[in-house]
Amino acid sequence: MDSDAEDFLQGLEAVGIQPDRLRAILLTHWHNDHSAGAAFLQRKFGVRIYYAADEAPCLTRETATSGIRGWLGKRVPEAGVLVLLRGILEEAAPEAVTADHLVTDGEIVEGSFRVLATPGHTGGHAAYVHAPTQTLFCGDALAVVDNKLRLMAKPVTPDLPAARISALRCLRERVEFICPGHRTPLTENVKQECRRLQEYLEAGGRWPLLG
Ligand SMILES: [Zn+2]
């Protein structure tokens, strides 16, 4: 996402949804490529923001680094994967965004989204299951590449044991659709894919270097 949410608003326009219909944003984690723009949308459209308490220090910029890293971070353009680099350098979202509600594992928010605590990729990563459509929004707890379920790459998974438990939690949901934080959703053979990766992880399969 861009800090001015321009890419997000273009996406909404592409699917024919007016931005004034936005009600809430359920953030999975603080990384800029998932959260930049949330502050702008909160301010402009009054949307409610949800995220887990452990993501708050980065999203409210309590953790923002000063010094050379902070200086560099502010100068990284928001383009492509550089968006993430900018956040990693600054160790914070580009603009502070306060939560209207801090989510906890198992609770239902906005009427139909169940929260799944899924730490590992970040300390307070959360996924959301939309019960009516049986859709899992897994953020970066899982990845989808070429219609196959994958794990995120090892270098972007600081806590591998936690991430393994979180991936298994997601996979055991047995949903109909999976919307990952990157690339396209998984809409076919979802249950088979979940079973395949679950069995791999349960058998002690290694975490792949490149995800
Ligand atoms: Zn991420």
PDB file of N, CA, C and O in Angstrom, residues 110-162:
ATOM      1  N   GLU A 110     -16.479  -6.857  13.564  1.00  0.00           N
ATOM      2  CA  GLU A 110     -17.325  -6.395  12.457  1.00  0.00           C
ATOM      3  C   GLU A 110     -18.384  -7.442  12.081  1.00  0.00           C
ATOM      4  O   GLU A 110     -18.730  -7.606  10.918  1.00  0.00           O
ATOM      5  N   GLY A 111     -18.857  -8.139  13.082  1.00  0.00           N
ATOM      6  CA  GLY A 111     -19.996  -9.047  12.886  1.00  0.00           C
ATOM      7  C   GLY A 111     -19.657 -10.432  12.362  1.00  0.00           C
ATOM      8  O   GLY A 111     -20.320 -11.405  12.716  1.00  0.00           O
ATOM      9  N   SER A 112     -18.640 -10.550  11.531  1.00  0.00           N
ATOM     10  CA  SER A 112     -18.460 -11.856  10.891  1.00  0.00           C
ATOM     11  C   SER A 112     -17.008 -12.264  10.635  1.00  0.00           C
ATOM     12  O   SER A 112     -16.761 -13.231   9.923  1.00  0.00           O
ATOM     13  N   PHE A 113     -16.056 -11.548  11.216  1.00  0.00           N
ATOM     14  CA  PHE A 113     -14.653 -11.911  11.017  1.00  0.00           C
ATOM     15  C   PHE A 113     -14.061 -12.436  12.324  1.00  0.00           C
ATOM     16  O   PHE A 113     -13.991 -11.716  13.312  1.00  0.00           O
ATOM     17  N   ARG A 114     -13.662 -13.701  12.309  1.00  0.00           N
ATOM     18  CA  ARG A 114     -13.052 -14.283  13.509  1.00  0.00           C
ATOM     19  C   ARG A 114     -11.545 -14.092  13.459  1.00  0.00           C
ATOM     20  O   ARG A 114     -10.899 -14.326  12.436  1.00  0.00           O
ATOM     21  N   VAL A 115     -10.993 -13.656  14.596  1.00  0.00           N
ATOM     22  CA  VAL A 115      -9.561 -13.346  14.678  1.00  0.00           C
ATOM     23  C   VAL A 115      -8.771 -14.613  15.000  1.00  0.00           C
ATOM     24  O   VAL A 115      -9.130 -15.366  15.904  1.00  0.00           O
ATOM     25  N   LEU A 116      -7.692 -14.812  14.252  1.00  0.00           N
ATOM     26  CA  LEU A 116      -6.769 -15.922  14.519  1.00  0.00           C
ATOM     27  C   LEU A 116      -5.408 -15.315  14.833  1.00  0.00           C
ATOM     28  O   LEU A 116      -4.786 -14.710  13.948  1.00  0.00           O
ATOM     29  N   ALA A 117      -4.950 -15.447  16.058  1.00  0.00           N
ATOM     30  CA  ALA A 117      -3.604 -14.951  16.387  1.00  0.00           C
ATOM     31  C   ALA A 117      -2.601 -15.836  15.654  1.00  0.00           C
ATOM     32  O   ALA A 117      -2.610 -17.059  15.815  1.00  0.00           O
ATOM     33  N   THR A 118      -1.767 -15.223  14.827  1.00  0.00           N
ATOM     34  CA  THR A 118      -0.844 -15.999  13.986  1.00  0.00           C
ATOM     35  C   THR A 118       0.553 -15.361  13.987  1.00  0.00           C
ATOM     36  O   THR A 118       1.046 -14.920  12.948  1.00  0.00           O
ATOM     37  N   PRO A 119       1.200 -15.273  15.162  1.00  0.00           N
ATOM     38  CA  PRO A 119       2.521 -14.646  15.226  1.00  0.00           C
ATOM     39  C   PRO A 119       3.588 -15.477  14.523  1.00  0.00           C
ATOM     40  O   PRO A 119       3.378 -16.663  14.258  1.00  0.00           O
ATOM     41  N   GLY A 120       4.710 -14.844  14.242  1.00  0.00           N
ATOM     42  CA  GLY A 120       5.823 -15.534  13.608  1.00  0.00           C
ATOM     43  C   GLY A 120       6.484 -14.639  12.577  1.00  0.00           C
ATOM     44  O   GLY A 120       7.660 -14.328  12.670  1.00  0.00           O
ATOM     45  N   HIS A 121       5.678 -14.204  11.592  1.00  0.00           N
ATOM     46  CA  HIS A 121       6.181 -13.255  10.590  1.00  0.00           C
ATOM     47  C   HIS A 121       6.409 -11.896  11.253  1.00  0.00           C
ATOM     48  O   HIS A 121       7.390 -11.217  10.990  1.00  0.00           O
ATOM     49  N   THR A 122       5.488 -11.512  12.125  1.00  0.00           N
ATOM     50  CA  THR A 122       5.688 -10.422  13.097  1.00  0.00           C
ATOM     51  C   THR A 122       5.118 -10.911  14.427  1.00  0.00           C
ATOM     52  O   THR A 122       4.372 -11.888  14.455  1.00  0.00           O
ATOM     53  N   GLY A 123       5.435 -10.203  15.498  1.00  0.00           N
ATOM     54  CA  GLY A 123       5.039 -10.652  16.835  1.00  0.00           C
ATOM     55  C   GLY A 123       3.542 -10.676  17.072  1.00  0.00           C
ATOM     56  O   GLY A 123       3.045 -11.486  17.853  1.00  0.00           O
ATOM     57  N   GLY A 124       2.821  -9.762  16.427  1.00  0.00           N
ATOM     58  CA  GLY A 124       1.373  -9.687  16.683  1.00  0.00           C
ATOM     59  C   GLY A 124       0.555  -9.919  15.422  1.00  0.00           C
ATOM     60  O   GLY A 124      -0.552  -9.389  15.301  1.00  0.00           O
ATOM     61  N   HIS A 125       1.086 -10.699  14.519  1.00  0.00           N
ATOM     62  CA  HIS A 125       0.368 -10.964  13.260  1.00  0.00           C
ATOM     63  C   HIS A 125      -0.989 -11.608  13.564  1.00  0.00           C
ATOM     64  O   HIS A 125      -1.103 -12.481  14.421  1.00  0.00           O
ATOM     65  N   ALA A 126      -2.018 -11.150  12.859  1.00  0.00           N
ATOM     66  CA  ALA A 126      -3.353 -11.738  13.016  1.00  0.00           C
ATOM     67  C   ALA A 126      -3.909 -12.095  11.644  1.00  0.00           C
ATOM     68  O   ALA A 126      -3.637 -11.402  10.657  1.00  0.00           O
ATOM     69  N   ALA A 127      -4.657 -13.193  11.578  1.00  0.00           N
ATOM     70  CA  ALA A 127      -5.393 -13.555  10.365  1.00  0.00           C
ATOM     71  C   ALA A 127      -6.877 -13.439  10.706  1.00  0.00           C
ATOM     72  O   ALA A 127      -7.248 -13.345  11.886  1.00  0.00           O
ATOM     73  N   TYR A 128      -7.701 -13.412   9.680  1.00  0.00           N
ATOM     74  CA  TYR A 128      -9.142 -13.235   9.898  1.00  0.00           C
ATOM     75  C   TYR A 128      -9.915 -14.238   9.051  1.00  0.00           C
ATOM     76  O   TYR A 128      -9.652 -14.373   7.846  1.00  0.00           O
ATOM     77  N   VAL A 129     -10.867 -14.914   9.668  1.00  0.00           N
ATOM     78  CA  VAL A 129     -11.725 -15.836   8.918  1.00  0.00           C
ATOM     79  C   VAL A 129     -13.094 -15.191   8.770  1.00  0.00           C
ATOM     80  O   VAL A 129     -13.745 -14.852   9.765  1.00  0.00           O
ATOM     81  N   HIS A 130     -13.496 -14.988   7.514  1.00  0.00           N
ATOM     82  CA  HIS A 130     -14.843 -14.453   7.255  1.00  0.00           C
ATOM     83  C   HIS A 130     -15.784 -15.649   7.209  1.00  0.00           C
ATOM     84  O   HIS A 130     -15.799 -16.424   6.240  1.00  0.00           O
ATOM     85  N   ALA A 131     -16.565 -15.806   8.280  1.00  0.00           N
ATOM     86  CA  ALA A 131     -17.375 -17.013   8.440  1.00  0.00           C
ATOM     87  C   ALA A 131     -18.402 -17.213   7.318  1.00  0.00           C
ATOM     88  O   ALA A 131     -18.509 -18.326   6.786  1.00  0.00           O
ATOM     89  N   PRO A 132     -19.167 -16.191   6.926  1.00  0.00           N
ATOM     90  CA  PRO A 132     -20.226 -16.447   5.929  1.00  0.00           C
ATOM     91  C   PRO A 132     -19.712 -17.008   4.606  1.00  0.00           C
ATOM     92  O   PRO A 132     -20.394 -17.804   3.970  1.00  0.00           O
ATOM     93  N   THR A 133     -18.515 -16.594   4.186  1.00  0.00           N
ATOM     94  CA  THR A 133     -17.988 -17.088   2.907  1.00  0.00           C
ATOM     95  C   THR A 133     -16.882 -18.125   3.103  1.00  0.00           C
ATOM     96  O   THR A 133     -16.322 -18.621   2.128  1.00  0.00           O
ATOM     97  N   GLN A 134     -16.576 -18.425   4.369  1.00  0.00           N
ATOM     98  CA  GLN A 134     -15.483 -19.374   4.674  1.00  0.00           C
ATOM     99  C   GLN A 134     -14.192 -18.977   3.945  1.00  0.00           C
ATOM    100  O   GLN A 134     -13.599 -19.765   3.204  1.00  0.00           O
ATOM    101  N   THR A 135     -13.840 -17.716   4.140  1.00  0.00           N
ATOM    102  CA  THR A 135     -12.632 -17.180   3.511  1.00  0.00           C
ATOM    103  C   THR A 135     -11.622 -16.808   4.586  1.00  0.00           C
ATOM    104  O   THR A 135     -11.970 -16.132   5.557  1.00  0.00           O
ATOM    105  N   LEU A 136     -10.390 -17.259   4.379  1.00  0.00           N
ATOM    106  CA  LEU A 136      -9.317 -16.918   5.315  1.00  0.00           C
ATOM    107  C   LEU A 136      -8.459 -15.807   4.715  1.00  0.00           C
ATOM    108  O   LEU A 136      -7.950 -15.954   3.600  1.00  0.00           O
ATOM    109  N   PHE A 137      -8.350 -14.715   5.442  1.00  0.00           N
ATOM    110  CA  PHE A 137      -7.423 -13.649   5.068  1.00  0.00           C
ATOM    111  C   PHE A 137      -6.169 -13.876   5.922  1.00  0.00           C
ATOM    112  O   PHE A 137      -6.164 -13.550   7.112  1.00  0.00           O
ATOM    113  N   CYS A 138      -5.151 -14.481   5.322  1.00  0.00           N
ATOM    114  CA  CYS A 138      -4.038 -14.992   6.146  1.00  0.00           C
ATOM    115  C   CYS A 138      -2.864 -14.025   6.242  1.00  0.00           C
ATOM    116  O   CYS A 138      -1.877 -14.344   6.906  1.00  0.00           O
ATOM    117  N   GLY A 139      -2.948 -12.863   5.593  1.00  0.00           N
ATOM    118  CA  GLY A 139      -1.819 -11.935   5.650  1.00  0.00           C
ATOM    119  C   GLY A 139      -0.561 -12.637   5.164  1.00  0.00           C
ATOM    120  O   GLY A 139      -0.568 -13.296   4.124  1.00  0.00           O
ATOM    121  N   ASP A 140       0.514 -12.539   5.939  1.00  0.00           N
ATOM    122  CA  ASP A 140       1.758 -13.211   5.559  1.00  0.00           C
ATOM    123  C   ASP A 140       2.016 -14.461   6.411  1.00  0.00           C
ATOM    124  O   ASP A 140       3.153 -14.914   6.541  1.00  0.00           O
ATOM    125  N   ALA A 141       0.956 -15.024   6.986  1.00  0.00           N
ATOM    126  CA  ALA A 141       1.124 -16.276   7.738  1.00  0.00           C
ATOM    127  C   ALA A 141       1.265 -17.454   6.775  1.00  0.00           C
ATOM    128  O   ALA A 141       1.818 -18.492   7.128  1.00  0.00           O
ATOM    129  N   LEU A 142       0.751 -17.278   5.552  1.00  0.00           N
ATOM    130  CA  LEU A 142       0.905 -18.261   4.475  1.00  0.00           C
ATOM    131  C   LEU A 142       1.104 -17.467   3.190  1.00  0.00           C
ATOM    132  O   LEU A 142       0.811 -16.274   3.140  1.00  0.00           O
ATOM    133  N   ALA A 143       1.566 -18.154   2.163  1.00  0.00           N
ATOM    134  CA  ALA A 143       1.681 -17.505   0.859  1.00  0.00           C
ATOM    135  C   ALA A 143       1.005 -18.386  -0.181  1.00  0.00           C
ATOM    136  O   ALA A 143       0.820 -19.583   0.037  1.00  0.00           O
ATOM    137  N   VAL A 144       0.618 -17.774  -1.286  1.00  0.00           N
ATOM    138  CA  VAL A 144       0.064 -18.535  -2.409  1.00  0.00           C
ATOM    139  C   VAL A 144       0.898 -18.198  -3.636  1.00  0.00           C
ATOM    140  O   VAL A 144       1.023 -17.022  -3.994  1.00  0.00           O
ATOM    141  N   VAL A 145       1.493 -19.210  -4.230  1.00  0.00           N
ATOM    142  CA  VAL A 145       2.295 -19.002  -5.446  1.00  0.00           C
ATOM    143  C   VAL A 145       1.842 -20.018  -6.487  1.00  0.00           C
ATOM    144  O   VAL A 145       1.857 -21.225  -6.225  1.00  0.00           O
ATOM    145  N   ASP A 146       1.422 -19.532  -7.628  1.00  0.00           N
ATOM    146  CA  ASP A 146       0.956 -20.413  -8.717  1.00  0.00           C
ATOM    147  C   ASP A 146      -0.084 -21.427  -8.223  1.00  0.00           C
ATOM    148  O   ASP A 146       0.034 -22.630  -8.483  1.00  0.00           O
ATOM    149  N   ASN A 147      -1.079 -20.917  -7.515  1.00  0.00           N
ATOM    150  CA  ASN A 147      -2.167 -21.768  -7.024  1.00  0.00           C
ATOM    151  C   ASN A 147      -1.721 -22.875  -6.063  1.00  0.00           C
ATOM    152  O   ASN A 147      -2.405 -23.887  -5.924  1.00  0.00           O
ATOM    153  N   LYS A 148      -0.580 -22.672  -5.443  1.00  0.00           N
ATOM    154  CA  LYS A 148      -0.112 -23.627  -4.424  1.00  0.00           C
ATOM    155  C   LYS A 148       0.104 -22.865  -3.125  1.00  0.00           C
ATOM    156  O   LYS A 148       0.589 -21.728  -3.144  1.00  0.00           O
ATOM    157  N   LEU A 149      -0.220 -23.516  -2.020  1.00  0.00           N
ATOM    158  CA  LEU A 149       0.048 -22.898  -0.721  1.00  0.00           C
ATOM    159  C   LEU A 149       1.524 -23.034  -0.397  1.00  0.00           C
ATOM    160  O   LEU A 149       2.112 -24.105  -0.573  1.00  0.00           O
ATOM    161  N   ARG A 150       2.114 -21.966   0.083  1.00  0.00           N
ATOM    162  CA  ARG A 150       3.539 -21.973   0.439  1.00  0.00           C
ATOM    163  C   ARG A 150       3.711 -21.277   1.782  1.00  0.00           C
ATOM    164  O   ARG A 150       2.806 -20.631   2.295  1.00  0.00           O
ATOM    165  N   LEU A 151       4.918 -21.408   2.314  1.00  0.00           N
ATOM    166  CA  LEU A 151       5.273 -20.664   3.525  1.00  0.00           C
ATOM    167  C   LEU A 151       6.018 -19.419   3.082  1.00  0.00           C
ATOM    168  O   LEU A 151       6.640 -19.409   2.017  1.00  0.00           O
ATOM    169  N   MET A 152       5.972 -18.377   3.884  1.00  0.00           N
ATOM    170  CA  MET A 152       6.753 -17.183   3.552  1.00  0.00           C
ATOM    171  C   MET A 152       8.244 -17.535   3.668  1.00  0.00           C
ATOM    172  O   MET A 152       8.619 -18.435   4.411  1.00  0.00           O
ATOM    173  N   ALA A 153       9.078 -16.811   2.954  1.00  0.00           N
ATOM    174  CA  ALA A 153      10.512 -17.108   2.937  1.00  0.00           C
ATOM    175  C   ALA A 153      11.118 -17.013   4.347  1.00  0.00           C
ATOM    176  O   ALA A 153      10.675 -16.220   5.178  1.00  0.00           O
ATOM    177  N   LYS A 154      12.147 -17.828   4.564  1.00  0.00           N
ATOM    178  CA  LYS A 154      12.803 -17.889   5.878  1.00  0.00           C
ATOM    179  C   LYS A 154      13.345 -16.529   6.344  1.00  0.00           C
ATOM    180  O   LYS A 154      13.160 -16.150   7.508  1.00  0.00           O
ATOM    181  N   PRO A 155      14.014 -15.763   5.444  1.00  0.00           N
ATOM    182  CA  PRO A 155      14.572 -14.485   5.927  1.00  0.00           C
ATOM    183  C   PRO A 155      13.522 -13.481   6.425  1.00  0.00           C
ATOM    184  O   PRO A 155      13.866 -12.569   7.155  1.00  0.00           O
ATOM    185  N   VAL A 156      12.245 -13.663   6.001  1.00  0.00           N
ATOM    186  CA  VAL A 156      11.213 -12.728   6.482  1.00  0.00           C
ATOM    187  C   VAL A 156      10.336 -13.391   7.548  1.00  0.00           C
ATOM    188  O   VAL A 156       9.217 -12.957   7.804  1.00  0.00           O
ATOM    189  N   THR A 157      10.870 -14.447   8.163  1.00  0.00           N
ATOM    190  CA  THR A 157      10.129 -15.140   9.224  1.00  0.00           C
ATOM    191  C   THR A 157      11.009 -15.192  10.468  1.00  0.00           C
ATOM    192  O   THR A 157      11.713 -16.189  10.705  1.00  0.00           O
ATOM    193  N   PRO A 158      11.020 -14.133  11.281  1.00  0.00           N
ATOM    194  CA  PRO A 158      11.956 -14.080  12.401  1.00  0.00           C
ATOM    195  C   PRO A 158      11.718 -15.143  13.468  1.00  0.00           C
ATOM    196  O   PRO A 158      12.660 -15.579  14.114  1.00  0.00           O
ATOM    197  N   ASP A 159      10.471 -15.559  13.674  1.00  0.00           N
ATOM    198  CA  ASP A 159      10.195 -16.571  14.694  1.00  0.00           C
ATOM    199  C   ASP A 159       9.610 -17.814  14.016  1.00  0.00           C
ATOM    200  O   ASP A 159       8.390 -17.956  13.879  1.00  0.00           O
ATOM    201  N   LEU A 160      10.510 -18.711  13.604  1.00  0.00           N
ATOM    202  CA  LEU A 160      10.063 -19.890  12.839  1.00  0.00           C
ATOM    203  C   LEU A 160       9.155 -20.830  13.640  1.00  0.00           C
ATOM    204  O   LEU A 160       8.136 -21.272  13.118  1.00  0.00           O
ATOM    205  N   PRO A 161       9.491 -21.147  14.923  1.00  0.00           N
ATOM    206  CA  PRO A 161       8.587 -22.052  15.662  1.00  0.00           C
ATOM    207  C   PRO A 161       7.177 -21.482  15.777  1.00  0.00           C
ATOM    208  O   PRO A 161       6.188 -22.206  15.587  1.00  0.00           O
ATOM    209  N   ALA A 162       7.067 -20.174  16.062  1.00  0.00           N
ATOM    210  CA  ALA A 162       5.734 -19.557  16.174  1.00  0.00           C
ATOM    211  C   ALA A 162       5.038 -19.558  14.818  1.00  0.00           C
ATOM    212  O   ALA A 162       3.832 -19.823  14.719  1.00  0.00           O
TER     213      ALA A 162
END
